[in-house]
Short mmCIF file of C-alpha atoms and ligand atoms in Angstrom, two decimals:
data_model
loop_
_atom_site.label_atom_id
_atom_site.label_comp_id
_atom_site.label_asym_id
_atom_site.label_seq_id
_atom_site.Cartn_x
_atom_site.Cartn_y
_atom_site.Cartn_z
CA MET J 4 -161.36 54.95 8.69
CA SER J 5 -161.80 58.10 6.89
CA THR J 6 -159.10 57.27 3.37
CA GLN J 7 -157.46 60.03 5.01
CA THR J 8 -157.57 58.92 9.02
CA LEU J 9 -156.05 55.29 7.30
CA THR J 10 -153.28 57.65 5.82
CA GLU J 11 -153.49 59.21 9.22
CA ALA J 12 -152.79 56.07 10.44
CA LYS J 13 -150.23 54.77 8.81
CA MET J 14 -147.79 58.07 9.05
CA SER J 15 -148.18 57.39 12.89
CA HIS J 16 -146.73 53.85 13.36
CA HIS J 17 -144.02 54.59 11.35
CA ASP J 18 -143.42 57.23 13.50
CA LEU J 19 -143.72 55.59 16.30
CA LEU J 20 -140.30 55.01 17.47
CA LYS J 21 -138.88 57.80 16.12
CA ASP J 22 -136.32 59.46 18.17
CA GLN J 23 -135.51 55.61 20.21
CA VAL J 24 -132.70 53.79 20.19
CA ALA J 25 -133.34 49.50 20.71
CA ILE J 26 -131.22 46.93 20.84
CA VAL J 27 -131.91 43.25 20.20
CA THR J 28 -129.21 41.15 20.72
CA GLY J 29 -129.12 38.13 18.97
CA SER J 30 -130.96 40.10 16.08
CA GLY J 31 -129.20 38.50 12.84
CA ARG J 32 -131.36 35.91 11.56
CA GLY J 33 -135.10 34.22 13.53
CA ILE J 34 -136.67 36.51 16.25
CA GLY J 35 -134.28 38.37 16.68
CA LEU J 36 -134.03 39.84 12.44
CA ALA J 37 -137.83 40.09 13.01
CA ILE J 38 -137.64 42.20 16.05
CA ALA J 39 -134.94 44.50 14.78
CA LYS J 40 -137.02 45.15 11.15
CA LYS J 41 -141.02 45.36 13.44
CA LEU J 42 -139.25 48.29 15.58
CA ALA J 43 -137.08 49.96 12.39
CA GLY J 44 -140.54 49.90 10.39
CA ALA J 45 -141.49 51.79 13.74
CA GLY J 46 -138.55 54.76 12.73
CA ALA J 47 -136.57 53.85 15.49
CA ALA J 48 -132.34 53.41 14.85
CA VAL J 49 -132.06 49.46 15.58
CA ILE J 50 -128.48 48.32 16.10
CA ILE J 51 -128.57 45.10 15.54
CA THR J 52 -125.84 42.30 17.56
CA ASP J 53 -124.85 38.90 16.78
CA ILE J 54 -121.94 37.19 18.43
CA THR J 55 -119.78 37.57 14.79
CA GLN J 56 -119.72 41.05 13.07
CA GLU J 57 -120.72 38.11 9.47
CA SER J 58 -124.15 37.55 11.25
CA ALA J 59 -124.32 41.04 12.62
CA ASP J 60 -123.86 42.59 9.25
CA SER J 61 -126.34 39.15 7.21
CA GLY J 62 -129.25 40.97 9.67
CA ALA J 63 -129.03 43.83 8.91
CA ASN J 64 -128.02 43.73 5.42
CA GLU J 65 -131.68 42.50 4.95
CA ILE J 66 -132.96 45.00 7.18
CA ALA J 67 -131.85 47.43 4.80
CA SER J 68 -133.08 45.24 1.81
CA SER J 69 -136.39 46.20 3.18
CA GLY J 70 -135.94 49.63 2.62
CA LEU J 71 -134.90 50.22 6.46
CA LYS J 72 -131.60 51.37 8.48
CA SER J 73 -130.14 50.43 10.87
CA PHE J 74 -126.94 49.37 12.57
CA SER J 75 -125.02 46.52 13.08
CA THR J 76 -121.99 45.35 15.59
CA VAL J 77 -121.17 42.27 17.46
CA CYS J 78 -121.63 41.23 20.91
CA ASN J 79 -121.04 38.55 22.40
CA VAL J 80 -123.74 38.17 25.34
CA THR J 81 -121.76 35.80 27.07
CA ASP J 82 -118.71 37.58 26.80
CA PRO J 83 -118.42 40.74 29.20
CA GLU J 84 -115.82 43.08 27.41
CA SER J 85 -117.81 42.06 24.21
CA ILE J 86 -121.13 43.47 26.07
CA GLU J 87 -118.78 46.50 27.17
CA LYS J 88 -117.93 47.90 24.32
CA MET J 89 -120.98 47.50 22.40
CA THR J 90 -123.05 49.40 24.80
CA SER J 91 -119.77 52.04 24.58
CA THR J 92 -120.33 52.06 20.70
CA VAL J 93 -124.16 52.34 20.45
CA MET J 94 -124.00 55.48 23.67
CA GLU J 95 -120.60 57.17 21.73
CA LYS J 96 -123.34 56.99 18.61
CA TYR J 97 -126.45 57.70 19.76
CA SER J 98 -125.94 58.43 23.05
CA ARG J 99 -128.67 56.85 24.43
CA ILE J 100 -130.32 53.49 24.48
CA ASP J 101 -134.40 52.65 24.87
CA ILE J 102 -135.36 49.96 24.25
CA LEU J 103 -132.51 46.78 25.06
CA VAL J 104 -134.53 43.30 23.25
CA ASN J 105 -132.55 40.06 24.88
CA ASN J 106 -133.04 37.59 22.90
CA ALA J 107 -129.73 35.84 22.31
CA GLY J 108 -130.70 31.83 22.81
CA ILE J 109 -128.98 28.72 21.65
CA THR J 110 -130.42 25.26 22.96
CA LYS J 111 -128.61 21.72 23.66
CA ASP J 112 -131.14 19.29 23.99
CA THR J 113 -130.64 16.03 25.25
CA LEU J 114 -132.47 13.73 28.43
CA PHE J 115 -132.10 14.92 32.33
CA MET J 116 -129.25 11.84 32.77
CA ARG J 117 -127.12 12.26 29.95
CA MET J 118 -127.10 15.62 29.86
CA LYS J 119 -123.03 17.03 30.33
CA LEU J 120 -122.43 19.20 32.58
CA GLU J 121 -121.05 21.41 29.92
CA GLU J 122 -124.56 21.44 27.80
CA TRP J 123 -125.98 22.96 30.71
CA ASN J 124 -122.89 25.31 31.53
CA ALA J 125 -123.40 26.39 27.29
CA VAL J 126 -127.34 26.98 27.70
CA ILE J 127 -127.15 29.04 31.60
CA GLU J 128 -124.34 30.83 30.67
CA THR J 129 -126.09 31.94 26.73
CA ASN J 130 -129.88 32.05 27.85
CA LEU J 131 -129.45 33.73 31.34
CA THR J 132 -126.19 34.70 32.23
CA SER J 133 -126.00 37.12 29.84
CA VAL J 134 -129.26 38.73 30.29
CA PHE J 135 -128.02 39.67 34.52
CA LYS J 136 -125.07 40.88 32.40
CA VAL J 137 -126.61 42.28 29.07
CA THR J 138 -129.13 43.87 31.15
CA GLN J 139 -126.60 45.48 33.65
CA SER J 140 -124.87 46.96 30.65
CA VAL J 141 -126.97 48.74 29.65
CA ILE J 142 -130.43 49.87 31.79
CA LYS J 143 -128.06 52.11 33.74
CA ASN J 144 -128.49 54.67 30.93
CA MET J 145 -131.57 53.98 31.11
CA SER J 146 -132.02 54.33 34.06
CA LYS J 147 -130.64 57.79 33.53
CA ALA J 148 -132.76 59.13 31.10
CA ASN J 149 -135.88 58.09 33.82
CA TYR J 150 -137.75 56.12 30.68
CA GLY J 151 -136.40 52.26 28.98
CA ARG J 152 -139.03 48.90 27.89
CA VAL J 153 -136.95 45.71 28.80
CA VAL J 154 -137.94 42.74 26.70
CA ASN J 155 -136.90 39.60 27.49
CA ILE J 156 -137.81 36.27 24.95
CA ALA J 157 -138.86 33.67 27.31
CA SER J 158 -139.73 30.51 26.19
CA VAL J 159 -143.05 28.51 26.87
CA ILE J 160 -140.85 25.70 28.10
CA GLY J 161 -139.58 28.52 31.17
CA LEU J 162 -143.60 27.78 31.99
CA HIS J 163 -143.96 24.06 31.64
CA GLY J 164 -141.00 22.65 30.89
CA ASN J 165 -140.57 19.64 27.92
CA PHE J 166 -138.68 16.46 28.37
CA GLY J 167 -134.79 16.81 26.75
CA GLN J 168 -134.31 20.22 28.36
CA ALA J 169 -134.09 20.65 31.34
CA ASN J 170 -131.37 23.45 30.95
CA TYR J 171 -133.75 25.40 28.11
CA ALA J 172 -136.71 25.67 30.58
CA ALA J 173 -134.43 26.09 33.49
CA SER J 174 -132.59 29.12 31.54
CA LYS J 175 -135.85 30.44 30.60
CA ALA J 176 -138.13 30.60 34.18
CA GLY J 177 -134.79 32.05 34.88
CA VAL J 178 -134.86 35.06 32.33
CA ILE J 179 -139.14 35.11 33.17
CA ALA J 180 -138.32 35.69 37.03
CA LEU J 181 -135.53 38.10 36.21
CA THR J 182 -137.95 39.69 33.58
CA LYS J 183 -140.57 40.14 36.70
CA THR J 184 -137.74 41.16 40.07
CA LEU J 185 -136.11 43.89 37.16
CA ALA J 186 -139.93 45.09 36.33
CA LYS J 187 -140.04 46.04 40.46
CA GLU J 188 -136.88 47.71 40.73
CA TYR J 189 -136.83 49.90 37.92
CA ALA J 190 -140.49 51.11 37.57
CA SER J 191 -139.43 54.01 39.42
CA LYS J 192 -137.14 55.14 36.98
CA ASN J 193 -139.90 55.06 33.83
CA ILE J 194 -138.72 50.69 33.23
CA THR J 195 -140.80 48.19 31.93
CA CYS J 196 -139.37 44.89 31.95
CA ASN J 197 -141.76 42.25 31.00
CA ALA J 198 -140.96 38.59 29.01
CA ILE J 199 -142.64 36.55 25.52
CA ALA J 200 -142.16 33.29 26.33
CA PRO J 201 -143.16 32.11 22.21
CA GLY J 202 -144.24 28.06 21.68
CA PHE J 203 -142.94 26.98 17.85
CA ILE J 204 -141.60 29.52 15.96
CA ASP J 205 -140.77 28.80 12.47
CA THR J 206 -136.70 29.92 12.65
CA PRO J 207 -133.01 28.27 12.41
CA MET J 208 -133.28 26.86 15.88
CA THR J 209 -136.98 24.16 15.00
CA GLN J 210 -135.53 23.44 11.59
CA LYS J 211 -133.20 21.42 12.47
CA LEU J 212 -136.19 19.34 14.94
CA LYS J 213 -137.24 15.66 12.75
CA PRO J 214 -139.82 16.27 10.91
CA GLU J 215 -142.00 13.58 13.21
CA ILE J 216 -141.34 16.10 15.83
CA LYS J 217 -143.19 18.77 14.80
CA ASP J 218 -145.58 17.01 13.17
CA LYS J 219 -145.96 16.41 17.01
CA TYR J 220 -146.23 19.52 18.16
CA LEU J 221 -148.42 20.93 15.81
CA GLU J 222 -151.54 17.87 16.55
CA PHE J 223 -151.74 20.57 19.99
CA ILE J 224 -151.96 23.78 18.17
CA PRO J 225 -154.69 24.83 18.23
CA LEU J 226 -154.90 27.12 15.49
CA LYS J 227 -153.01 24.73 13.26
CA ARG J 228 -149.81 26.37 12.27
CA PHE J 229 -146.10 26.52 13.11
CA GLY J 230 -146.00 30.53 14.71
CA GLN J 231 -143.01 33.06 12.29
CA PRO J 232 -140.77 35.44 13.90
CA GLU J 233 -143.30 37.75 13.27
CA ASP J 234 -145.13 36.54 14.90
CA VAL J 235 -142.94 37.45 18.35
CA ALA J 236 -141.55 40.78 17.04
CA GLU J 237 -145.32 41.73 17.34
CA ALA J 238 -145.86 41.39 20.32
CA ALA J 239 -142.27 43.20 21.33
CA PHE J 240 -144.12 45.60 19.79
CA TYR J 241 -146.98 46.09 22.26
CA PHE J 242 -143.73 46.24 24.88
CA CYS J 243 -142.54 48.70 22.93
CA THR J 244 -144.98 51.44 21.70
CA GLY J 245 -147.77 51.26 24.13
CA GLY J 246 -148.26 49.22 26.79
CA SER J 247 -147.01 51.80 29.56
CA TYR J 248 -148.05 50.92 31.75
CA VAL J 249 -147.51 47.09 31.87
CA THR J 250 -144.75 45.56 33.38
CA GLY J 251 -143.88 41.96 34.90
CA GLN J 252 -145.53 40.89 32.69
CA VAL J 253 -145.22 37.15 30.17
CA ILE J 254 -146.71 36.94 27.00
CA VAL J 255 -147.14 33.28 25.93
CA VAL J 256 -147.36 33.47 21.55
CA ASP J 257 -147.87 30.37 21.48
CA GLY J 258 -150.65 29.51 18.95
CA GLY J 259 -153.08 28.23 21.83
CA MET J 260 -150.91 25.21 22.29
CA PHE J 261 -151.00 26.15 26.56
CA MET J 262 -153.78 27.75 27.96
P1 NAP Y 17 -131.72 31.10 15.81
O1 NAP Y 17 -132.09 31.64 14.64
O2 NAP Y 17 -131.44 30.63 16.63
O3 NAP Y 17 -130.93 32.63 16.38
C1 NAP Y 17 -131.07 33.07 17.27
C2 NAP Y 17 -129.54 34.26 17.37
O4 NAP Y 17 -129.15 33.84 18.71
C3 NAP Y 17 -128.52 33.68 16.22
O5 NAP Y 17 -128.91 34.64 14.47
C4 NAP Y 17 -127.65 33.98 17.02
O6 NAP Y 17 -126.33 33.20 16.44
C5 NAP Y 17 -127.05 33.83 17.45
N1 NAP Y 17 -126.63 34.24 19.68
C6 NAP Y 17 -125.75 32.58 19.91
N2 NAP Y 17 -125.33 32.28 20.30
C7 NAP Y 17 -125.44 34.19 20.38
C8 NAP Y 17 -124.60 34.95 21.80
N3 NAP Y 17 -123.48 33.90 22.51
N4 NAP Y 17 -124.20 35.90 21.67
C9 NAP Y 17 -125.07 36.59 20.81
N5 NAP Y 17 -125.47 35.83 19.99
C10 NAP Y 17 -125.74 34.62 19.69
O7 NAP Y 17 -133.57 31.05 16.61
P2 NAP Y 17 -135.01 31.86 16.84
O8 NAP Y 17 -136.03 31.14 17.45
O9 NAP Y 17 -134.82 33.57 16.60
O10 NAP Y 17 -134.59 31.89 18.68
C11 NAP Y 17 -134.64 33.47 18.98
C12 NAP Y 17 -135.47 33.14 20.52
O11 NAP Y 17 -135.94 32.94 21.10
C13 NAP Y 17 -133.68 32.48 21.54
O12 NAP Y 17 -133.43 33.34 23.36
C14 NAP Y 17 -135.27 31.69 21.74
O13 NAP Y 17 -135.01 30.30 22.60
C15 NAP Y 17 -135.74 32.11 21.89
N6 NAP Y 17 -137.40 31.50 21.48
C16 NAP Y 17 -137.23 30.43 20.24
C17 NAP Y 17 -138.38 29.94 20.06
C18 NAP Y 17 -138.31 29.30 18.85
O14 NAP Y 17 -139.85 28.16 18.37
N7 NAP Y 17 -137.51 29.49 17.51
C19 NAP Y 17 -139.36 29.49 20.25
C20 NAP Y 17 -139.36 30.24 22.15
C21 NAP Y 17 -138.51 30.12 22.60
P3 NAP Y 17 -125.06 32.59 15.41
O15 NAP Y 17 -126.54 31.43 15.15
O16 NAP Y 17 -124.57 33.17 14.55
O17 NAP Y 17 -124.88 31.67 16.79
#
């Protein structure tokens, strides 16, 4: 490629999402933050939301330190009032929402026999019911505009199940089924809805696992490394910038762990 074409390609990359507005839930850190950075790097106005204003601000500060801009506001994805407030704040400020990334999620791992109903409910509420609530609040604006990109962060565990993760696996399988249903219901509105199923990604969520458990996972990853949040961000970026004829799909980002 000539230097001029390369420069043009770089410029257009920075502009791909110019004038678009993107909300990423749970983006104070981890995968959400990497996705927010990637979208901001392509020119989108990115809204960093997290369960506390402090976490959201910390994500926004990190984005600012890489020379990019974002706007931070609180959004507890389990609380309908907090969600409505976030959506109306964004609509008042930007008058549009083009991209929604449902990323916030938690784990409460324990073997099925020992799992308490509270542990089941907390994970289903935060990982699955949240996608119902946040998307319902946001998608009506996309629908009016006849354009939208919804990206849901599921997990390979939602496709395959896992020891000690009955609640998490069920929540992520639910996210995948919800993704496909939204893809069908909103295709006529030019809104695509896709999911990403990450494998083992190095974030605070997995950093709490014991070293021996991490080593065990590594044995089963053909690419011989844990994923980085940026690897997941690449897939989200694809759904938001290209892939206009792709909806209801799940991209697995797991270094080949499941194939
Ligand atoms: P993380 O580092 O723990 O980040 C999750 C973020 O979500 C945190 O900032 C957390 O905030 C926020 N959050 C938790 N509850 C929330 C709520 N009620 N409302 C709003 N925000 C909330 O996790 P991650 O690894 O980046 O995970 C991001 C997504 O990827 C999750 O859906 C996860 O299930 C999925 N995933 C991760 C992996 C992996 O290997 N890491 C693999 C597959 C799928 P606080 O910590 O401040 O509470």
